[in-house]
Coordinates of C-alpha atoms in Angstrom, one line a residue:
M298 CA -136.5 41.8 -7.9
A299 CA -135.5 38.0 -6.9
S300 CA -133.7 37.8 -10.5
T301 CA -131.6 40.4 -9.4
Q302 CA -131.1 39.4 -6.0
A303 CA -130.3 35.6 -7.5
S304 CA -127.6 38.3 -9.7
S305 CA -125.8 40.0 -6.8
K306 CA -125.4 36.7 -4.8
T307 CA -123.6 34.5 -7.3
W308 CA -121.6 38.0 -8.7
S309 CA -120.5 38.7 -5.0
P310 CA -118.7 35.2 -4.1
S311 CA -116.8 35.2 -7.9
T312 CA -115.4 38.7 -6.7
L313 CA -114.5 38.3 -3.7
R314 CA -113.0 35.0 -4.7
F315 CA -111.1 37.2 -8.1
F316 CA -109.8 39.4 -5.4
E317 CA -108.6 36.7 -2.7
G318 CA -106.3 35.0 -6.1
F319 CA -105.0 38.7 -6.9
C320 CA -103.4 39.0 -3.1
L321 CA -102.6 35.6 -2.8
A322 CA -100.4 36.0 -5.9
G323 CA -98.6 38.5 -4.6
I324 CA -98.0 36.9 -1.0
I325 CA -96.5 33.8 -2.9
L326 CA -94.8 36.2 -5.7
T327 CA -92.9 38.5 -2.3
L328 CA -92.5 35.4 -0.2
Y329 CA -90.6 33.1 -3.1
A330 CA -88.6 36.2 -3.6
L331 CA -87.3 37.6 0.1
R332 CA -86.6 33.2 0.7
I333 CA -83.6 33.6 -2.4
E334 CA -82.7 37.2 -1.3
L335 CA -82.0 36.3 2.8
C336 CA -80.9 32.2 1.6
P337 CA -76.6 32.0 1.1
P338 CA -76.2 30.4 -2.6
G339 CA -75.9 26.4 -0.9
K340 CA -79.2 27.2 1.0
R341 CA -81.9 28.1 -2.0
F342 CA -82.8 25.0 -3.2
M343 CA -82.9 23.5 0.2
I344 CA -85.0 26.4 1.8
T345 CA -87.2 26.6 -1.6
M346 CA -88.0 22.4 -1.4
V347 CA -88.1 22.8 2.5
A348 CA -91.4 25.7 1.6
S349 CA -92.8 23.1 -1.2
F350 CA -93.1 20.4 1.4
V351 CA -95.1 22.7 3.7
A352 CA -96.8 23.3 0.7
I353 CA -97.6 20.0 -0.1
A354 CA -98.6 19.4 3.5
G355 CA -100.9 21.8 3.8
Q356 CA -102.6 19.9 0.5
L357 CA -102.5 16.4 2.2
L358 CA -104.2 18.0 5.4
M359 CA -107.2 20.0 3.7
P360 CA -109.9 16.8 2.7
G361 CA -109.7 16.7 7.0
L362 CA -110.1 19.9 7.4
A363 CA -113.3 19.7 5.0
A364 CA -114.2 16.8 6.6
L365 CA -114.6 18.0 10.2
C366 CA -116.4 21.5 9.1
R367 CA -118.7 20.2 6.6
D368 CA -119.7 23.4 5.8
W369 CA -117.5 25.8 2.8
Q370 CA -118.1 29.1 5.0
V371 CA -116.5 27.7 7.9
L372 CA -113.2 26.0 6.1
Q373 CA -112.6 29.3 4.6
A374 CA -112.9 31.2 7.9
L375 CA -110.7 28.5 8.7
I376 CA -107.9 29.5 6.3
I377 CA -108.2 32.6 6.5
C378 CA -107.3 32.7 10.2
P379 CA -103.3 32.2 10.1
F380 CA -103.5 34.6 7.5
L381 CA -104.0 37.4 9.9
L382 CA -100.6 36.0 11.2
M383 CA -99.2 38.5 8.0
L384 CA -100.6 42.3 9.7
L385 CA -97.9 41.9 12.3
Y386 CA -95.1 40.8 9.0
W387 CA -94.3 45.0 8.3
S388 CA -93.7 45.6 11.5
V389 CA -91.8 42.0 12.3
F390 CA -89.8 41.2 8.8
P391 CA -87.2 43.4 7.6
E392 CA -87.1 44.6 4.7
S393 CA -84.2 43.2 1.9
L394 CA -81.4 44.6 2.6
R395 CA -80.0 43.2 -1.1
W396 CA -83.3 44.8 -2.3
L397 CA -82.1 48.2 -1.1
M398 CA -79.0 48.6 -1.6
A399 CA -78.9 47.2 -5.4
T400 CA -81.5 50.1 -6.3
Q401 CA -79.9 52.8 -3.5
Q402 CA -81.7 52.8 -0.8
F403 CA -78.7 53.9 1.0
E404 CA -80.6 55.6 4.1
S405 CA -82.5 53.0 4.8
A406 CA -80.2 50.0 3.9
K407 CA -78.0 51.9 6.3
K408 CA -80.9 52.3 9.4
L409 CA -81.4 48.0 8.9
I410 CA -77.9 47.5 9.3
L411 CA -77.9 49.4 12.5
H412 CA -81.2 47.7 13.9
F413 CA -79.0 44.2 12.9
T414 CA -76.2 45.5 14.6
Q415 CA -78.2 46.2 18.2
K416 CA -79.8 43.3 17.7
N417 CA -77.2 41.1 17.5
S418 CA -74.5 43.0 19.4
M419 CA -72.4 43.9 16.9
N420 CA -69.7 47.0 16.9
T421 CA -70.2 48.9 13.6
E422 CA -66.1 49.5 14.5
T423 CA -64.8 46.4 14.7
D424 CA -67.2 43.8 13.2
I425 CA -68.1 45.7 10.1
K426 CA -65.4 48.0 9.8
G427 CA -65.0 49.4 6.9
V428 CA -68.8 49.3 5.5
M429 CA -70.2 52.4 6.7
P430 CA -67.9 54.9 6.1
E431 CA -68.9 53.5 2.3
L432 CA -71.8 53.8 2.4
E433 CA -71.8 57.4 4.4
K434 CA -70.8 58.1 1.5
E435 CA -73.6 57.1 -0.8
L436 CA -75.9 58.6 0.9
S437 CA -76.3 61.9 -1.6
R438 CA -77.3 59.1 -3.9
R439 CA -80.8 59.2 -5.2
P440 CA -83.0 55.4 -5.0
K441 CA -83.0 53.9 -8.6
K442 CA -85.5 51.7 -9.3
V443 CA -85.6 49.7 -12.4
C444 CA -88.5 48.7 -14.4
I445 CA -89.3 45.4 -15.6
V446 CA -89.4 46.5 -19.3
K447 CA -85.5 47.5 -19.1
M448 CA -85.3 43.9 -19.9
V449 CA -85.6 44.4 -22.9
G450 CA -82.9 46.1 -24.0
T451 CA -80.2 43.5 -22.3
R452 CA -79.1 40.8 -25.0
N453 CA -78.7 37.5 -23.1
L454 CA -81.6 38.1 -19.9
W455 CA -84.3 38.5 -21.8
K456 CA -83.9 35.7 -24.2
N457 CA -82.8 33.6 -20.7
I458 CA -86.0 34.8 -18.9
V459 CA -88.3 33.7 -21.9
V460 CA -87.2 30.6 -22.4
L461 CA -88.1 29.9 -18.9
C462 CA -92.3 31.3 -19.4
V463 CA -92.1 28.8 -22.3
N464 CA -91.0 26.5 -19.7
S465 CA -93.3 27.0 -17.2
L466 CA -96.6 27.7 -19.5
T467 CA -95.5 24.6 -21.4
G468 CA -94.8 22.4 -17.5
F469 CA -97.7 24.1 -16.0
G470 CA -99.7 23.4 -19.3
I471 CA -99.5 19.4 -20.2
H472 CA -99.6 18.5 -16.5
H473 CA -103.7 19.1 -16.9
C474 CA -103.6 16.7 -20.0
F475 CA -102.2 13.7 -18.0
A476 CA -104.4 14.9 -15.2
R477 CA -107.5 14.1 -17.3
S478 CA -106.2 11.3 -18.9
M479 CA -105.6 9.4 -15.8
M480 CA -108.8 10.9 -14.2
G481 CA -110.9 11.2 -17.0
H482 CA -113.2 9.4 -18.5
E483 CA -111.5 7.6 -20.5
V484 CA -110.0 5.7 -18.0
K485 CA -111.5 3.9 -15.3
V486 CA -110.7 2.3 -12.6
P487 CA -112.3 1.6 -9.8
L488 CA -109.2 3.0 -7.7
L489 CA -109.7 6.3 -9.3
E490 CA -113.5 7.1 -8.9
N491 CA -112.9 8.4 -5.9
F492 CA -112.3 12.1 -4.9
Y493 CA -109.9 10.9 -2.3
A494 CA -108.5 8.9 -3.8
D495 CA -107.7 11.4 -7.0
Y496 CA -106.7 13.8 -5.0
Y497 CA -104.4 11.6 -2.7
T498 CA -102.7 10.5 -6.2
M499 CA -102.5 14.0 -7.4
A500 CA -100.5 15.4 -4.1
S501 CA -98.4 11.5 -3.9
I502 CA -96.8 12.6 -7.1
T503 CA -96.0 16.0 -6.5
L504 CA -94.8 15.2 -3.3
A505 CA -92.6 12.1 -5.2
S506 CA -91.0 15.1 -8.1
C507 CA -89.8 17.6 -5.0
L508 CA -88.0 14.6 -3.7
A509 CA -86.5 13.6 -7.0
M510 CA -85.4 17.3 -7.7
C511 CA -84.1 17.6 -4.8
V512 CA -82.3 14.5 -5.6
V513 CA -81.5 15.0 -9.6
V514 CA -80.8 19.5 -8.9
R515 CA -77.6 18.2 -6.5
F516 CA -76.4 16.1 -9.0
L517 CA -77.1 17.8 -12.4
G518 CA -77.7 21.3 -11.2
R519 CA -80.5 23.1 -12.1
R520 CA -79.8 23.2 -16.1
G521 CA -79.6 19.6 -15.9
G522 CA -82.3 19.0 -13.8
L523 CA -84.5 20.9 -16.1
L524 CA -83.6 19.5 -18.9
L525 CA -83.7 15.5 -17.6
F526 CA -87.0 16.6 -16.6
M527 CA -88.3 18.0 -20.0
I528 CA -87.0 15.2 -21.0
L529 CA -89.3 13.1 -19.5
T530 CA -92.8 15.6 -19.8
A531 CA -91.6 14.8 -23.4
L532 CA -91.3 10.8 -23.9
A533 CA -94.5 10.6 -21.6
S534 CA -96.3 12.6 -23.8
L535 CA -95.4 11.6 -26.9
L536 CA -95.7 7.8 -26.2
Q537 CA -98.9 8.5 -25.1
L538 CA -100.3 10.0 -28.1
G539 CA -98.7 7.7 -30.6
L540 CA -98.3 4.6 -29.0
L541 CA -101.7 4.5 -27.4
N542 CA -103.0 5.1 -31.0
L543 CA -101.3 2.3 -31.9
I544 CA -102.7 0.1 -29.6
G545 CA -105.9 1.6 -29.8
K546 CA -105.9 0.3 -33.5
Y547 CA -104.4 -3.6 -32.3
T548 CA -107.6 -3.4 -29.6
Q549 CA -109.7 -3.5 -32.8
H550 CA -108.6 -7.2 -33.6
P551 CA -110.5 -9.8 -31.8
D552 CA -106.9 -11.9 -32.6
S553 CA -104.5 -9.0 -31.4
G554 CA -104.6 -10.4 -27.8
M555 CA -105.0 -6.7 -26.7
S556 CA -108.0 -5.3 -24.9
D557 CA -109.1 -2.1 -23.4
S558 CA -107.5 -2.5 -19.8
V559 CA -104.6 -2.6 -21.4
K560 CA -104.8 0.3 -23.1
D561 CA -106.0 1.8 -19.5
K562 CA -103.2 0.4 -18.0
F563 CA -100.4 2.1 -20.5
S564 CA -102.6 5.9 -20.0
I565 CA -102.1 5.7 -16.2
A566 CA -98.7 4.8 -16.2
F567 CA -97.5 7.9 -19.1
S568 CA -99.9 10.2 -17.0
I569 CA -98.3 10.0 -13.3
V570 CA -93.9 10.4 -15.4
G571 CA -95.7 12.6 -16.7
M572 CA -97.4 14.5 -14.6
F573 CA -93.9 13.5 -12.4
A574 CA -92.1 15.6 -15.0
S575 CA -94.1 18.3 -15.6
H576 CA -94.6 19.4 -12.1
A577 CA -90.7 19.0 -11.9
V578 CA -90.6 21.6 -15.1
G579 CA -93.2 23.9 -14.0
S580 CA -91.2 24.2 -10.6
L581 CA -87.7 24.6 -11.9
S582 CA -88.6 27.7 -14.3
V583 CA -89.5 29.1 -11.2
F584 CA -86.7 28.5 -8.8
F585 CA -84.1 29.5 -12.1
C586 CA -85.6 32.6 -12.8
A587 CA -85.4 33.8 -9.3
E588 CA -81.8 33.2 -9.1
I589 CA -80.7 34.0 -12.7
T590 CA -83.1 37.5 -13.0
P591 CA -80.9 40.6 -11.3
T592 CA -82.4 41.5 -7.9
V593 CA -83.5 45.1 -8.9
I594 CA -86.2 43.1 -11.1
R595 CA -86.3 39.5 -9.7
C596 CA -90.0 40.5 -8.7
G597 CA -90.8 41.8 -12.5
G598 CA -89.3 38.7 -13.6
L599 CA -91.0 36.2 -11.0
G600 CA -94.2 37.6 -12.2
L601 CA -93.3 37.1 -15.5
V602 CA -92.9 33.1 -15.1
L603 CA -95.4 32.7 -12.8
A604 CA -98.1 34.4 -15.1
S605 CA -97.1 32.1 -18.3
A606 CA -97.6 29.1 -15.9
G607 CA -100.8 30.7 -14.5
F608 CA -101.7 30.9 -18.3
G609 CA -100.7 27.2 -18.6
M610 CA -103.1 26.2 -16.2
L611 CA -105.9 28.6 -17.7
T612 CA -106.3 26.6 -20.5
A613 CA -107.5 23.8 -18.7
P614 CA -111.3 25.6 -17.6
I615 CA -111.1 26.6 -21.3
I616 CA -110.7 23.0 -22.7
E617 CA -113.1 21.8 -20.2
L618 CA -115.9 25.0 -21.4
H619 CA -115.5 23.8 -24.4
N620 CA -116.8 20.2 -23.5
Q621 CA -113.0 18.8 -24.4
K622 CA -113.9 19.5 -27.9
G623 CA -110.1 20.3 -29.4
Y624 CA -108.2 18.2 -26.3
F625 CA -106.4 16.3 -28.5
L626 CA -104.6 19.4 -30.3
H627 CA -104.5 20.4 -27.2
H628 CA -101.9 17.8 -26.2
I629 CA -100.0 17.9 -29.0
I630 CA -99.3 21.9 -29.3
F631 CA -97.9 21.3 -25.6
A632 CA -95.9 18.2 -26.5
C633 CA -94.5 20.1 -29.8
C634 CA -93.5 22.9 -27.3
T635 CA -91.7 20.4 -25.1
L636 CA -89.3 19.7 -27.7
I637 CA -89.1 23.6 -28.6
C638 CA -87.8 23.8 -24.5
I639 CA -85.8 21.1 -24.9
I640 CA -83.4 22.9 -27.4
C641 CA -84.2 26.0 -25.4
I642 CA -82.6 24.8 -22.1
L643 CA -79.2 24.5 -23.5
L644 CA -78.9 28.3 -23.9
L645 CA -79.4 28.6 -20.0
P646 CA -76.6 29.3 -17.5
E647 CA -75.9 27.3 -14.9
S648 CA -76.3 29.0 -11.9
R649 CA -75.0 26.5 -8.8
N650 CA -73.5 28.0 -6.0
Q651 CA -73.1 30.8 -7.5
S652 CA -74.2 34.5 -6.3
L653 CA -77.3 36.5 -7.5
P654 CA -77.3 39.1 -9.6
E655 CA -77.8 42.8 -8.8
S656 CA -77.4 44.7 -11.8
L657 CA -79.0 44.4 -15.6
S658 CA -75.4 44.2 -16.0
N659 CA -74.1 41.2 -13.6
G660 CA -77.6 39.5 -15.0
E661 CA -75.6 39.4 -18.7
H662 CA -72.8 38.0 -16.6
Y663 CA -75.1 34.4 -16.8
T664 CA -73.7 33.4 -19.6
R665 CA -74.1 29.5 -21.1
Q666 CA -71.3 27.5 -19.9
P667 CA -70.8 23.7 -21.1
L668 CA -73.0 20.7 -19.8
L669 CA -70.4 18.7 -19.5
P670 CA -66.8 20.1 -17.5
H671 CA -64.1 20.0 -19.7
K672 CA -61.5 17.4 -19.8
K673 CA -58.4 18.1 -18.2
A674 CA -56.8 17.7 -21.8
E675 CA -59.1 18.8 -23.9
Q676 CA -58.9 22.8 -24.9
P677 CA -62.0 24.8 -24.9
L678 CA -63.0 25.8 -28.2
L679 CA -64.0 29.8 -26.6
L680 CA -62.0 30.9 -23.5
T681 CA -62.9 32.5 -20.3
N682 CA -62.9 36.0 -18.8
A683 CA -60.8 35.2 -16.3
E684 CA -58.3 33.2 -19.4
L685 CA -58.6 36.6 -21.5
K686 CA -55.2 38.4 -22.1
D687 CA -54.6 41.9 -21.1
Y688 CA -53.6 42.9 -24.9
S689 CA -53.8 46.8 -24.0
G690 CA -49.8 47.4 -23.4
L691 CA -50.1 47.1 -27.4
H692 CA -52.8 49.8 -27.8
D693 CA -50.5 51.9 -25.8
A694 CA -47.6 51.5 -27.6
A695 CA -49.6 51.4 -30.7
A696 CA -50.6 54.8 -30.1
A697 CA -47.3 55.9 -28.7
G698 CA -45.6 55.5 -32.5
D699 CA -49.2 56.9 -34.1
A700 CA -47.9 60.0 -31.8
L701 CA -43.7 60.1 -32.6
P702 CA -43.1 63.7 -35.2
D703 CA -42.0 62.4 -38.2
S704 CA -38.2 63.2 -37.8
A705 CA -38.3 60.8 -35.2
A706 CA -39.9 58.6 -37.6
A707 CA -37.1 59.2 -40.1
N708 CA -34.2 58.6 -37.9
A709 CA -35.9 54.6 -36.7
A710 CA -36.1 53.4 -40.3
N711 CA -32.6 55.2 -40.9
G712 CA -31.5 53.4 -38.1
L713 CA -33.5 49.8 -39.0
R714 CA -31.7 50.1 -43.0
S715 CA -28.4 50.8 -41.4
C716 CA -28.9 47.1 -39.3
G717 CA -29.8 45.6 -42.7
S718 CA -27.5 46.7 -44.5
A719 CA -24.6 45.8 -41.6
R720 CA -26.5 42.0 -41.8
G721 CA -26.6 42.1 -45.9
L722 CA -30.3 42.5 -46.0
P723 CA -31.8 44.5 -48.2

């Protein structure tokens, strides 16, 4: 009887924690998609970074709240209290108008537009002239929601999402490898033996990574920034695996002049750079996916990338359960994945300052552009859609020629022969 009660006490918190994480994942995904859809193209990344800084601020405040509460139950209640405001979300926050229009829910879209015009004291006949009549014509159409499985039938879209899933898995997965190298048992640093020092060190690296993303993405764009941070992650990982083993061999020789402290300092340096870059890789992969995935399946594409990130983070406790067996192989696998990702990132399109795709056909138009812009004197090897000429007239002329009767064709041939004989041609 006592064992049954003990097991129920053990399983109840675990089950509740599972459902809590399940619901939090849905909240994070929905808020991310709404932020992307409500912002203009030039403000999307800035608003996403503001949300990241707010999350980091909560992360920095968490140890202080834990020290004040001194009881995990009180701390849990204090954390959940702000979520009570989410109960007002349904009535206060509107649905995404972009999603309603993309899924052909025109009746709901019409109600939302009228609600906006009334709140903003706008006149539907002058301020949004022509919108309502066109919307009235489409009210008879049935809503058309698209499943994420439809992505498989596309040509380019599914490849882009798969590449971003692998990038997200690699970025969040290798992040633990660097964190364990800095905080683990191999590196003995007095500063990092304190829990609060560990916690604030990792939070500071995350903050620095977000600040660097703001600068890099502004100058290099989404794809260039993702490529740069992935290269830094790969270099930090390969140097940590190869150079530290080489230094370890030299420390075994007493005449080399190297000690274990040198290896520890190199390990900490590479770990900080790796954590810095891998966090940027994971965050940019999620943001990139939100921009290139069409509106009709945006939440599904985001769910795939976030699920890949969760699977990458799941590898950390799996290694811990096996008493750190296979940790070196675990790091090598992710290091190889970074090299593959560097090549795959070059296949991604650039989405900076571009409008969000609405349908699957719009998502197919996001094709790869050159990483560096063409010079004015250079002629690109492949013409863009705007530079392609319309040769439909040739097809029409050919069709008209095929439709000529035999007599007309014979007369045309005789005319050509007479012209040729007049010029002395055979």
